[in-house]
PDB file of C-alpha atoms in Angstrom:
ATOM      1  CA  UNK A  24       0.000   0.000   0.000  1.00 85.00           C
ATOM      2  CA  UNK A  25       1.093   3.839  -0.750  1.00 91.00           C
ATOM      3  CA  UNK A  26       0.663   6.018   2.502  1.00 92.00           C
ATOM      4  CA  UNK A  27      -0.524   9.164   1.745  1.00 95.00           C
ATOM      5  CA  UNK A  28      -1.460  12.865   2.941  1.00 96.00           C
ATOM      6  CA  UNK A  29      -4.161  14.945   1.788  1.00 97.00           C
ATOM      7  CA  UNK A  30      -3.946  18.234   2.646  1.00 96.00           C
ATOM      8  CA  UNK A  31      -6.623  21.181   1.435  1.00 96.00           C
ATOM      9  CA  UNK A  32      -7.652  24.346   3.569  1.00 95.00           C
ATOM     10  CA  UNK A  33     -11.662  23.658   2.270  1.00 94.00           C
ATOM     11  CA  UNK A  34     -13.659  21.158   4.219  1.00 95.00           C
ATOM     12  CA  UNK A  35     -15.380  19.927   0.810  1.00 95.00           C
ATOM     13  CA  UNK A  36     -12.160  20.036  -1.508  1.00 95.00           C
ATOM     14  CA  UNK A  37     -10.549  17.397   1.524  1.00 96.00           C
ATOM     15  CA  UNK A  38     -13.293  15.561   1.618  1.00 96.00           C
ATOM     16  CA  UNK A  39     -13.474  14.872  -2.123  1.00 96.00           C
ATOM     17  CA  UNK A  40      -9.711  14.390  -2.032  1.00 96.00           C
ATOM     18  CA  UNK A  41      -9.985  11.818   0.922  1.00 97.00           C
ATOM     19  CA  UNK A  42     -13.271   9.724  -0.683  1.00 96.00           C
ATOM     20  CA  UNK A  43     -10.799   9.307  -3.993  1.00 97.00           C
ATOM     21  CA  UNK A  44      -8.318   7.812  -2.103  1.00 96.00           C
ATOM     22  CA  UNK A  45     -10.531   5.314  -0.456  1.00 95.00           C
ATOM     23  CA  UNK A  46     -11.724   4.397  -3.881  1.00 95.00           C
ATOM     24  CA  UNK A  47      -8.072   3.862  -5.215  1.00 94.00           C
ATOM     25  CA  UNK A  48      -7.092   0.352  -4.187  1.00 92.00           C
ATOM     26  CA  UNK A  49      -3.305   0.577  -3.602  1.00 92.00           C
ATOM     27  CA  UNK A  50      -3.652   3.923  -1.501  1.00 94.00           C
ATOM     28  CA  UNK A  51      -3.803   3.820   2.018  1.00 94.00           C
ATOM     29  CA  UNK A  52      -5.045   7.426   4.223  1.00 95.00           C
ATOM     30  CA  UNK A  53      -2.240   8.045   6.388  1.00 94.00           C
ATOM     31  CA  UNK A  54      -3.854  11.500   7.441  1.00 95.00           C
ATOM     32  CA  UNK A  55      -6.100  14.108   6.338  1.00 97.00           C
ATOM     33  CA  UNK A  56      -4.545  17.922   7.312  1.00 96.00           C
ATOM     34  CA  UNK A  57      -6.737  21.736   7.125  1.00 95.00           C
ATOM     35  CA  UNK A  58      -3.500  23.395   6.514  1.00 95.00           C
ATOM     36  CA  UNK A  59       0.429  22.835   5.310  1.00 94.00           C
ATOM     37  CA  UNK A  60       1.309  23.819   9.535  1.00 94.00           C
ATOM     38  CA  UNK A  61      -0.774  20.924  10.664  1.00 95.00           C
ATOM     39  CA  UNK A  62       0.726  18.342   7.661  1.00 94.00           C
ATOM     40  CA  UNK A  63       4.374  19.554   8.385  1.00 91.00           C
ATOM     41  CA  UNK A  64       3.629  18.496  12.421  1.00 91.00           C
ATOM     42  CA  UNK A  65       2.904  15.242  11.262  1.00 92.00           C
ATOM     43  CA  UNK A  66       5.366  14.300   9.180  1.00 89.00           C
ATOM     44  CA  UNK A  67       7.966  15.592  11.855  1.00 85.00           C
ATOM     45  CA  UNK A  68       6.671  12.434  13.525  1.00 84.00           C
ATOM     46  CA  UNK A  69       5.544  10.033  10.691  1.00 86.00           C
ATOM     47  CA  UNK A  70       6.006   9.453   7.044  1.00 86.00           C
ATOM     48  CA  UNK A  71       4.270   9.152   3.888  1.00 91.00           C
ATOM     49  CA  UNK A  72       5.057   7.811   0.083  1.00 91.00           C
ATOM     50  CA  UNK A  73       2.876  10.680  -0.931  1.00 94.00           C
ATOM     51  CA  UNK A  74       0.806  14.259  -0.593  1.00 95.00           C
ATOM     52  CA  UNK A  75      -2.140  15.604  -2.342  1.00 96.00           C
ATOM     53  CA  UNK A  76      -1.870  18.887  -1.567  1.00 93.00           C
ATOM     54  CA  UNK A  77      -3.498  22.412  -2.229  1.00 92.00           C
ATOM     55  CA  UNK A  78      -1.437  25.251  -2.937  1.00 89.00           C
ATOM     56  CA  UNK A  79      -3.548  28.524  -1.916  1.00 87.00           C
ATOM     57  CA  UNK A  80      -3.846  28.042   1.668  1.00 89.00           C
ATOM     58  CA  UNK A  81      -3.460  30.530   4.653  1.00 88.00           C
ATOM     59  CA  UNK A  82       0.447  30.711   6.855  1.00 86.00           C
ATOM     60  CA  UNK A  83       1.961  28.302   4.609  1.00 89.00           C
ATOM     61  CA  UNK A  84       0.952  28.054   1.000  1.00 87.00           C
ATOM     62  CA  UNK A  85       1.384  24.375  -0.220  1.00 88.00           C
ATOM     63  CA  UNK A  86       4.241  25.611  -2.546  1.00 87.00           C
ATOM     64  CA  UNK A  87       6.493  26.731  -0.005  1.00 89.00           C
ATOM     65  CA  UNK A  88       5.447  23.757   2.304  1.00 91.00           C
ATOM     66  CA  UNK A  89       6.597  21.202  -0.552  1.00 88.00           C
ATOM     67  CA  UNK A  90      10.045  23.531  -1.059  1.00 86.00           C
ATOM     68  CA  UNK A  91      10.752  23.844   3.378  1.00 87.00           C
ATOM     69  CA  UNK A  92      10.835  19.574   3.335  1.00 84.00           C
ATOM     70  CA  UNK A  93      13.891  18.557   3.256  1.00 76.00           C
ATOM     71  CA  UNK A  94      13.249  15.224   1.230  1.00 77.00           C
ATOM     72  CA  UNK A  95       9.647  15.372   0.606  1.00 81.00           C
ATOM     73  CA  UNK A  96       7.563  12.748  -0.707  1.00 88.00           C
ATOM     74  CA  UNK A  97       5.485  11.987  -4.327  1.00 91.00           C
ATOM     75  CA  UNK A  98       3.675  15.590  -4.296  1.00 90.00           C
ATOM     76  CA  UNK A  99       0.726  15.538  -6.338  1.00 92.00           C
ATOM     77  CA  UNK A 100      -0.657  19.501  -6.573  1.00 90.00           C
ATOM     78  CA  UNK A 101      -4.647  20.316  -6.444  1.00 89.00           C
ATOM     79  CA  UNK A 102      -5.528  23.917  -7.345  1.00 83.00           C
ATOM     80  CA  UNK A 103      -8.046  25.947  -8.687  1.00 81.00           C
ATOM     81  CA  UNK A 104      -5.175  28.081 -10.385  1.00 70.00           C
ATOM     82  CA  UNK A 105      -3.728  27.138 -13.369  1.00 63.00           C
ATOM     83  CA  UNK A 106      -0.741  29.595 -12.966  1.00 58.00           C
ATOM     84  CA  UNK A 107       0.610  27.574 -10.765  1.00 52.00           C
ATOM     85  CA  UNK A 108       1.395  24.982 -12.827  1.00 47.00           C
ATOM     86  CA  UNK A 109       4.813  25.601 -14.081  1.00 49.00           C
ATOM     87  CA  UNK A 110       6.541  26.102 -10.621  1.00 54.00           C
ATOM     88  CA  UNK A 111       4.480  22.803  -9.645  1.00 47.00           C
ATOM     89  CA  UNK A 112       6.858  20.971 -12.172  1.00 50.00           C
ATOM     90  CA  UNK A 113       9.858  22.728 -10.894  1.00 55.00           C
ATOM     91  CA  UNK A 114       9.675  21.181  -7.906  1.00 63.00           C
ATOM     92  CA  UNK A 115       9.149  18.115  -9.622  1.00 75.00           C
ATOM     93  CA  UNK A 116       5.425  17.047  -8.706  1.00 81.00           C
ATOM     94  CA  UNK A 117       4.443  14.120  -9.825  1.00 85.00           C
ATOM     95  CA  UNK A 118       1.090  15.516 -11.716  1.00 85.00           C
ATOM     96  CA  UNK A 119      -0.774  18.952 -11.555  1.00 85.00           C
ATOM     97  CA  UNK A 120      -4.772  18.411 -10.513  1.00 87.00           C
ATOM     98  CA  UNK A 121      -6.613  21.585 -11.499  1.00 87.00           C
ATOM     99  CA  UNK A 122      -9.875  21.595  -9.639  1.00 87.00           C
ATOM    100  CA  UNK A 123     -12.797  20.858  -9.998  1.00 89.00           C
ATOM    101  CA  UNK A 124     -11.191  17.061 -11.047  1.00 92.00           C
ATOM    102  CA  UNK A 125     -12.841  14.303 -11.154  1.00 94.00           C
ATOM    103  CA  UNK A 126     -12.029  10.311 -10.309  1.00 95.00           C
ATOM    104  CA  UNK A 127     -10.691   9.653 -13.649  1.00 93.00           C
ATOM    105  CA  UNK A 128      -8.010  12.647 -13.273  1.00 92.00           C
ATOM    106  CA  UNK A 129      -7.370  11.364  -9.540  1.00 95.00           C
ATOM    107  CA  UNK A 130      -6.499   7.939 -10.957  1.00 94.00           C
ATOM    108  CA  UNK A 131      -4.028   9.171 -13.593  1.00 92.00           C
ATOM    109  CA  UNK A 132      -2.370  11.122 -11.122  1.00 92.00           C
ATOM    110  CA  UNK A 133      -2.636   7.950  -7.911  1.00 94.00           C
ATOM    111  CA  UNK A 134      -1.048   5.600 -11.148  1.00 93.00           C
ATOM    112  CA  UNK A 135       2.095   8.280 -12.052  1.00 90.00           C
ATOM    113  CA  UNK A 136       2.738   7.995  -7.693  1.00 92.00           C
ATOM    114  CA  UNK A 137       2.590   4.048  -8.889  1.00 90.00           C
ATOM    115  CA  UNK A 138       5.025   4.246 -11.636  1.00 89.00           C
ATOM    116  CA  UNK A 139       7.169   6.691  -9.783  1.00 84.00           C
ATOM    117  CA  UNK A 140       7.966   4.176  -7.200  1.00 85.00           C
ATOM    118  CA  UNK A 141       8.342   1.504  -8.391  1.00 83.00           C
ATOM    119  CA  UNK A 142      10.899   2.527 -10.427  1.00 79.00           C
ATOM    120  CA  UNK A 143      12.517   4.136  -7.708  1.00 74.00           C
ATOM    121  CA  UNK A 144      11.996   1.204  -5.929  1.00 72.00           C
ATOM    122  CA  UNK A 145      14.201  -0.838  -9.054  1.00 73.00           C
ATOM    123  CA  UNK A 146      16.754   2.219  -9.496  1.00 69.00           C
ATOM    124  CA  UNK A 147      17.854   1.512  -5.604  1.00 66.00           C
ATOM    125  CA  UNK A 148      17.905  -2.018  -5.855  1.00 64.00           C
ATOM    126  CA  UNK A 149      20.077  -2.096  -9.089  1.00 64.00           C
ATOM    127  CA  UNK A 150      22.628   0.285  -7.475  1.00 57.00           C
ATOM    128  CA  UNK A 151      22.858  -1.624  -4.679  1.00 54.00           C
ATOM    129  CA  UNK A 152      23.196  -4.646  -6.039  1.00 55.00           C
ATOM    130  CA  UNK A 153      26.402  -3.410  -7.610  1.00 53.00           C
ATOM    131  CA  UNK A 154      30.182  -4.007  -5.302  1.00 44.00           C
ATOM    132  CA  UNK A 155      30.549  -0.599  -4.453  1.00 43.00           C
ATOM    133  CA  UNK A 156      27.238   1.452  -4.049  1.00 45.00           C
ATOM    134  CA  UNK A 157      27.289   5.719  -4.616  1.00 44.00           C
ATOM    135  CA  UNK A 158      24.638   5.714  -2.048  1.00 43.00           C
ATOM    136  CA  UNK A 159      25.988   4.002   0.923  1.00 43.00           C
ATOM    137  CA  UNK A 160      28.608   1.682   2.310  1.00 44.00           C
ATOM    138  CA  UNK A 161      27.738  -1.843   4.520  1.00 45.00           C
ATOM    139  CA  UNK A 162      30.760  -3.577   5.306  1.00 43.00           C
ATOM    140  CA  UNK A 163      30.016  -7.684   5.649  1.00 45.00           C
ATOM    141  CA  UNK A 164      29.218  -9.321   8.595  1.00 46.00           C
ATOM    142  CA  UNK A 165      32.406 -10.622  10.327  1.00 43.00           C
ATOM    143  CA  UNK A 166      33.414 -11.460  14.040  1.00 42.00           C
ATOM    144  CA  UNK A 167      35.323  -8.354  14.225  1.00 43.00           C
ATOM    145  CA  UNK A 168      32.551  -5.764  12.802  1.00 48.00           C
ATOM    146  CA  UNK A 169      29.217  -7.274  13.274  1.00 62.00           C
ATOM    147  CA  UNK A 170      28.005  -4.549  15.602  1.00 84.00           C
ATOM    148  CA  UNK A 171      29.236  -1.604  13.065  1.00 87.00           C
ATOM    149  CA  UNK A 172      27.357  -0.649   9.709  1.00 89.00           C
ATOM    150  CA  UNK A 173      28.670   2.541   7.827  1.00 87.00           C
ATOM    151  CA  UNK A 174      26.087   4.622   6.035  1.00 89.00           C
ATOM    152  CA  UNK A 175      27.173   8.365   3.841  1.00 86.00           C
ATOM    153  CA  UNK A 176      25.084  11.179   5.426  1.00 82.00           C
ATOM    154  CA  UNK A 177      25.807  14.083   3.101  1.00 71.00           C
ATOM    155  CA  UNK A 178      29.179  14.299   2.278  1.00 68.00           C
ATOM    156  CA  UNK A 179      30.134  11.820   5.323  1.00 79.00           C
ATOM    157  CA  UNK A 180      30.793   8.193   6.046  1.00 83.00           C
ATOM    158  CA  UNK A 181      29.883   7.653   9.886  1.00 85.00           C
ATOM    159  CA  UNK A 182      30.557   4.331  11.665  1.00 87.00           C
ATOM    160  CA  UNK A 183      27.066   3.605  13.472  1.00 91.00           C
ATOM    161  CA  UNK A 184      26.920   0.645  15.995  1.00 91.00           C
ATOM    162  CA  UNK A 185      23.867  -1.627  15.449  1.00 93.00           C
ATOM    163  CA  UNK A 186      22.897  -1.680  19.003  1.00 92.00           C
ATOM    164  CA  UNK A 187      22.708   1.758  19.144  1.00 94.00           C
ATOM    165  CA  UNK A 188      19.746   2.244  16.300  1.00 96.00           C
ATOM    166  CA  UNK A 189      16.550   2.463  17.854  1.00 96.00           C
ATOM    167  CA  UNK A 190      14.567   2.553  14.675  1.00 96.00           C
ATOM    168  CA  UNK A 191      14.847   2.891  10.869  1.00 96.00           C
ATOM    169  CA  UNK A 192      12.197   4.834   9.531  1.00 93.00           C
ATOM    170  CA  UNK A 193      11.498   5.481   5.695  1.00 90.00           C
ATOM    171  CA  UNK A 194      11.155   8.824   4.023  1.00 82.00           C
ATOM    172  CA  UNK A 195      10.764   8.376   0.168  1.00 75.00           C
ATOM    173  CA  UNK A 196      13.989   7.830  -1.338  1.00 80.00           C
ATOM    174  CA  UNK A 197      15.902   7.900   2.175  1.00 87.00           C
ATOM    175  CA  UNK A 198      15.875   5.853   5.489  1.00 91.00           C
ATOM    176  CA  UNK A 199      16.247   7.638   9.015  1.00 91.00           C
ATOM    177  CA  UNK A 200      18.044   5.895  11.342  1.00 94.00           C
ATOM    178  CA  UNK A 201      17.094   6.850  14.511  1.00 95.00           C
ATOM    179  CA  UNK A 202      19.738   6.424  17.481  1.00 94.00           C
ATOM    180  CA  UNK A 203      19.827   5.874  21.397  1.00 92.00           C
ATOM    181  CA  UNK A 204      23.046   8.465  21.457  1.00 90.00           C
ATOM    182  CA  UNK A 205      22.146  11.104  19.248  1.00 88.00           C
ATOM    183  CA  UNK A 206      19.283  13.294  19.014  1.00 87.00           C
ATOM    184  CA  UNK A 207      18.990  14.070  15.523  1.00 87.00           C
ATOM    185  CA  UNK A 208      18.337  10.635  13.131  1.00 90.00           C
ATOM    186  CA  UNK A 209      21.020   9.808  10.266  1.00 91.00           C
ATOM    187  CA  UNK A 210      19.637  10.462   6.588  1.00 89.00           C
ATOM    188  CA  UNK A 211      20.849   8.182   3.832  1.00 89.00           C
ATOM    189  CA  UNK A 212      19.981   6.927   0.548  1.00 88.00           C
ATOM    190  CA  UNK A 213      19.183   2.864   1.384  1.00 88.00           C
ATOM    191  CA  UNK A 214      16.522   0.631   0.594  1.00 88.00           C
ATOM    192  CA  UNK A 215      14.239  -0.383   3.623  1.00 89.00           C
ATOM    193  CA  UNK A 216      15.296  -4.117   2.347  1.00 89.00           C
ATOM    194  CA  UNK A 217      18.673  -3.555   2.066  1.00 89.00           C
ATOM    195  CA  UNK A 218      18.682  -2.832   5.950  1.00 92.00           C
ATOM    196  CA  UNK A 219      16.396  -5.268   7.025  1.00 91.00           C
ATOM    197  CA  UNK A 220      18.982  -7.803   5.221  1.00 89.00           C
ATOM    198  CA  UNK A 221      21.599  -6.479   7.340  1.00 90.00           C
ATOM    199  CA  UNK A 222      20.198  -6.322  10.584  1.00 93.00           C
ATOM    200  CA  UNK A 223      20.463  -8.876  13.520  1.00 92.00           C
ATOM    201  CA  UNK A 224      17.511 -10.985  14.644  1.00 91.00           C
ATOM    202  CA  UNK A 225      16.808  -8.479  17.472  1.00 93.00           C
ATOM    203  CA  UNK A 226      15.002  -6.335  14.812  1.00 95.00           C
ATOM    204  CA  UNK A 227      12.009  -6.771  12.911  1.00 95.00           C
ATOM    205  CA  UNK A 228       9.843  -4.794  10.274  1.00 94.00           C
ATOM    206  CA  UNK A 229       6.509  -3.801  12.133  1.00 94.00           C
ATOM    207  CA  UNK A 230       5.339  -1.451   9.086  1.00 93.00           C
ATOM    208  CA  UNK A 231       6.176  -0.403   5.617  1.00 89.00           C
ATOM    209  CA  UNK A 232       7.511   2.622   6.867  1.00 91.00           C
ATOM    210  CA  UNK A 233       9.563   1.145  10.309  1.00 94.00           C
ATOM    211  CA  UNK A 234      12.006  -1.491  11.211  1.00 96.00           C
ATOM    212  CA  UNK A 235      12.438  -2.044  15.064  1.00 96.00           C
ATOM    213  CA  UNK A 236      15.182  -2.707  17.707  1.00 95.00           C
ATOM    214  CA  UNK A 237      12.906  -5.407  20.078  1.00 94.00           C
ATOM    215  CA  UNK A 238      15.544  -4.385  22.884  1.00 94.00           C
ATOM    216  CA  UNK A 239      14.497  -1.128  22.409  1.00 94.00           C
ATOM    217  CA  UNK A 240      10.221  -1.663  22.923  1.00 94.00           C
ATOM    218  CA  UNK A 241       9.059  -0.651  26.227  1.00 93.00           C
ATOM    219  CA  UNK A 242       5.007  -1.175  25.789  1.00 93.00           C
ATOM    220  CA  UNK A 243       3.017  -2.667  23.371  1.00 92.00           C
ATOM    221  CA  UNK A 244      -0.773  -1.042  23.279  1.00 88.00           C
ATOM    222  CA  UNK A 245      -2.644  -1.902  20.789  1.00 81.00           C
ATOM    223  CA  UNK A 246      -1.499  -1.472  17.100  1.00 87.00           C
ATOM    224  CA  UNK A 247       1.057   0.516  18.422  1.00 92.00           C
ATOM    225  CA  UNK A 248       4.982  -0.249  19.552  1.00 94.00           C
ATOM    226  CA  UNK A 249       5.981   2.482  22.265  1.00 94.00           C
ATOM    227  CA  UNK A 250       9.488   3.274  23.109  1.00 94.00           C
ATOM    228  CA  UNK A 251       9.351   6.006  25.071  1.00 90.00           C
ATOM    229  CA  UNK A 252       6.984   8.684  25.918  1.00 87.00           C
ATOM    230  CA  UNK A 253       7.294  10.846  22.279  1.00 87.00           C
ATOM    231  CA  UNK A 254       7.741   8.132  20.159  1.00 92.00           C
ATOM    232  CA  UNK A 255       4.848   5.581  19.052  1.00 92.00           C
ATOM    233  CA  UNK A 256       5.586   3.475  15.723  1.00 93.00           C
ATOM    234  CA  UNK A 257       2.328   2.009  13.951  1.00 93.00           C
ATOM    235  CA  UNK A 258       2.436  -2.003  13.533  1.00 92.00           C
ATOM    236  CA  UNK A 259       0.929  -2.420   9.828  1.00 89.00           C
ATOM    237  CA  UNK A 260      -1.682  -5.215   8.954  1.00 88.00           C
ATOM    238  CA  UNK A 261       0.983  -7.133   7.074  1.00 89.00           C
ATOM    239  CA  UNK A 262       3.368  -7.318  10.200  1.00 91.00           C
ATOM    240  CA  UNK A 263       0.824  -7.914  12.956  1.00 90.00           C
ATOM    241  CA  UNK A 264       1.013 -12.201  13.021  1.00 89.00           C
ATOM    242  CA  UNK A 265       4.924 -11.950  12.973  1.00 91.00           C
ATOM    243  CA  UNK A 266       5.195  -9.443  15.670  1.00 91.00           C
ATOM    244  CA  UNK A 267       2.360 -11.020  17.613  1.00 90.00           C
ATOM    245  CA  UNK A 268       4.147 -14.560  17.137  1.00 89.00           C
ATOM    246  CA  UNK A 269       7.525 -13.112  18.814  1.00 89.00           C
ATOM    247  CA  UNK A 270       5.525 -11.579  21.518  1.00 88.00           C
ATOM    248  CA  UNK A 271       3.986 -14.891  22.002  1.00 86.00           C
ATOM    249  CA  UNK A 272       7.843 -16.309  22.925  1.00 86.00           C
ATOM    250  CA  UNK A 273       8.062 -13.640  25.512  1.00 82.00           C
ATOM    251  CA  UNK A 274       4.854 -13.204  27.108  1.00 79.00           C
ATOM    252  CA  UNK A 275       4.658 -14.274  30.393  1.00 78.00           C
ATOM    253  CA  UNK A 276       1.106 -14.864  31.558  1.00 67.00           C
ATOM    254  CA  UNK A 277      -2.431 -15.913  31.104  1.00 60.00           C
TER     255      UNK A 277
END
């Protein structure tokens, strides 16, 4: 599924916006925002492949909300002003809705997201498949270095000890790795597979979005994994039997 945002400063333009994406079978609601303040809150705590997003709205016009993320996701643009169109593309939007749109326009723009991707999807796969990847550097598992993992963060290579992530989160194109030692996550250009494949068993995928270090889980309520009192990582339908099944292993009780 392909989490999205849709964000529109009209009650009836979200609405419309939200009933599409329930109609589109591969798109999954993450949230619905009145303004590009409230959306840019939430992604400071979550992620999404995606935004639908107005551009006239009032403290933050969608234009300058898209340009202030630094790696923002598929942007899809829904406007009732055509001018906009041209910086829409400079900021490389996937597709330009001019309203009023109907389905059929919705599920051109929902299949470009689709396309876009999936061949992103292929383009990281293929360069990491190759001995010496631009992107980033994992050194194989040995005796002496199966703690360590070194990812490129801008124009860095930093050593990061395994034990020390608390979660990976993904962000479009990029991963954040969040640690126990540093306040601000690492940003790099890696496949969520291409970590999972290199992390011990004391991690797991919970979500499209997160992979998890079990040592690091302090409460499970409901569909949701808490770590500490700020941060609260969603367990997705597809991950819910495996996670419940290693739960099982350590539950102690009736």
């Amino acid at each position: 599924m392909i989490r999205c945002m849709a964000i529109d400063d009209e009650p009836l333009a979200l609405q419309q916006i939200v009933a599409y994406i329930g109609k589109i079978p591969f798109l999954e609601l993450a949230a619905q925002c009145q303004s590009a303040v409230e959306a840019k809150a939430f992604l400071e705590q979550d992620t999404v492949d995606a935004i639908f997003c107005d551009i006239n709205m009032p403290d933050l016009n969608g234009m300058d909300f898209v340009k202030s993320l630094v790696t923002p996701p598929l942007v899809v643009f829904t406007t009732a002003y055509s001018e906009y169109a041209v910086e829409g593309f400079r900021v490389n939007a996937v597709d330009y809705l001019l309203k009023p749109f109907g389905l059929q326009d919705f599920q051109r723009a929902a299949n470009r997201i689709q396309e876009r991707l999936e061949v992103r999807d292929k383009r990281l796969e293929n360069t990491q498949s190759q001995d010496i990847s631009p992107s980033s550097f994992l050194p194989p598992p040995s005796s002496e270095n199966d703690d360590v993992v070194f990812l490129k963060t801008e124009y860095r290579i930093v050593k990061v000890s395994i034990s020390d992530i608390r979660y990976v989160e993904a962000m479009s194109e990029y991963l954040k790795v969040h640690l126990e030692s540093e306040p601000k996550p690492i940003i790099t250009l890696l496949s969520m597979k291409k970590m999972e494949e290199r992390l011990p068993d004391y991690f797991m995928r919970i979500h499209r979005s997160y992979i998890v270090n079990l040592t690091k889980i302090q409460e499970v309520n409901k569909n949701r994994i808490i770590l500490d009192a700020d941060t609260y990582l969603p367990i997705g339908d597809m991950y819910k039997d495996t996670f419940q099944a290693y739960l099982d292993t350590k539950f102690l009780g009736k």
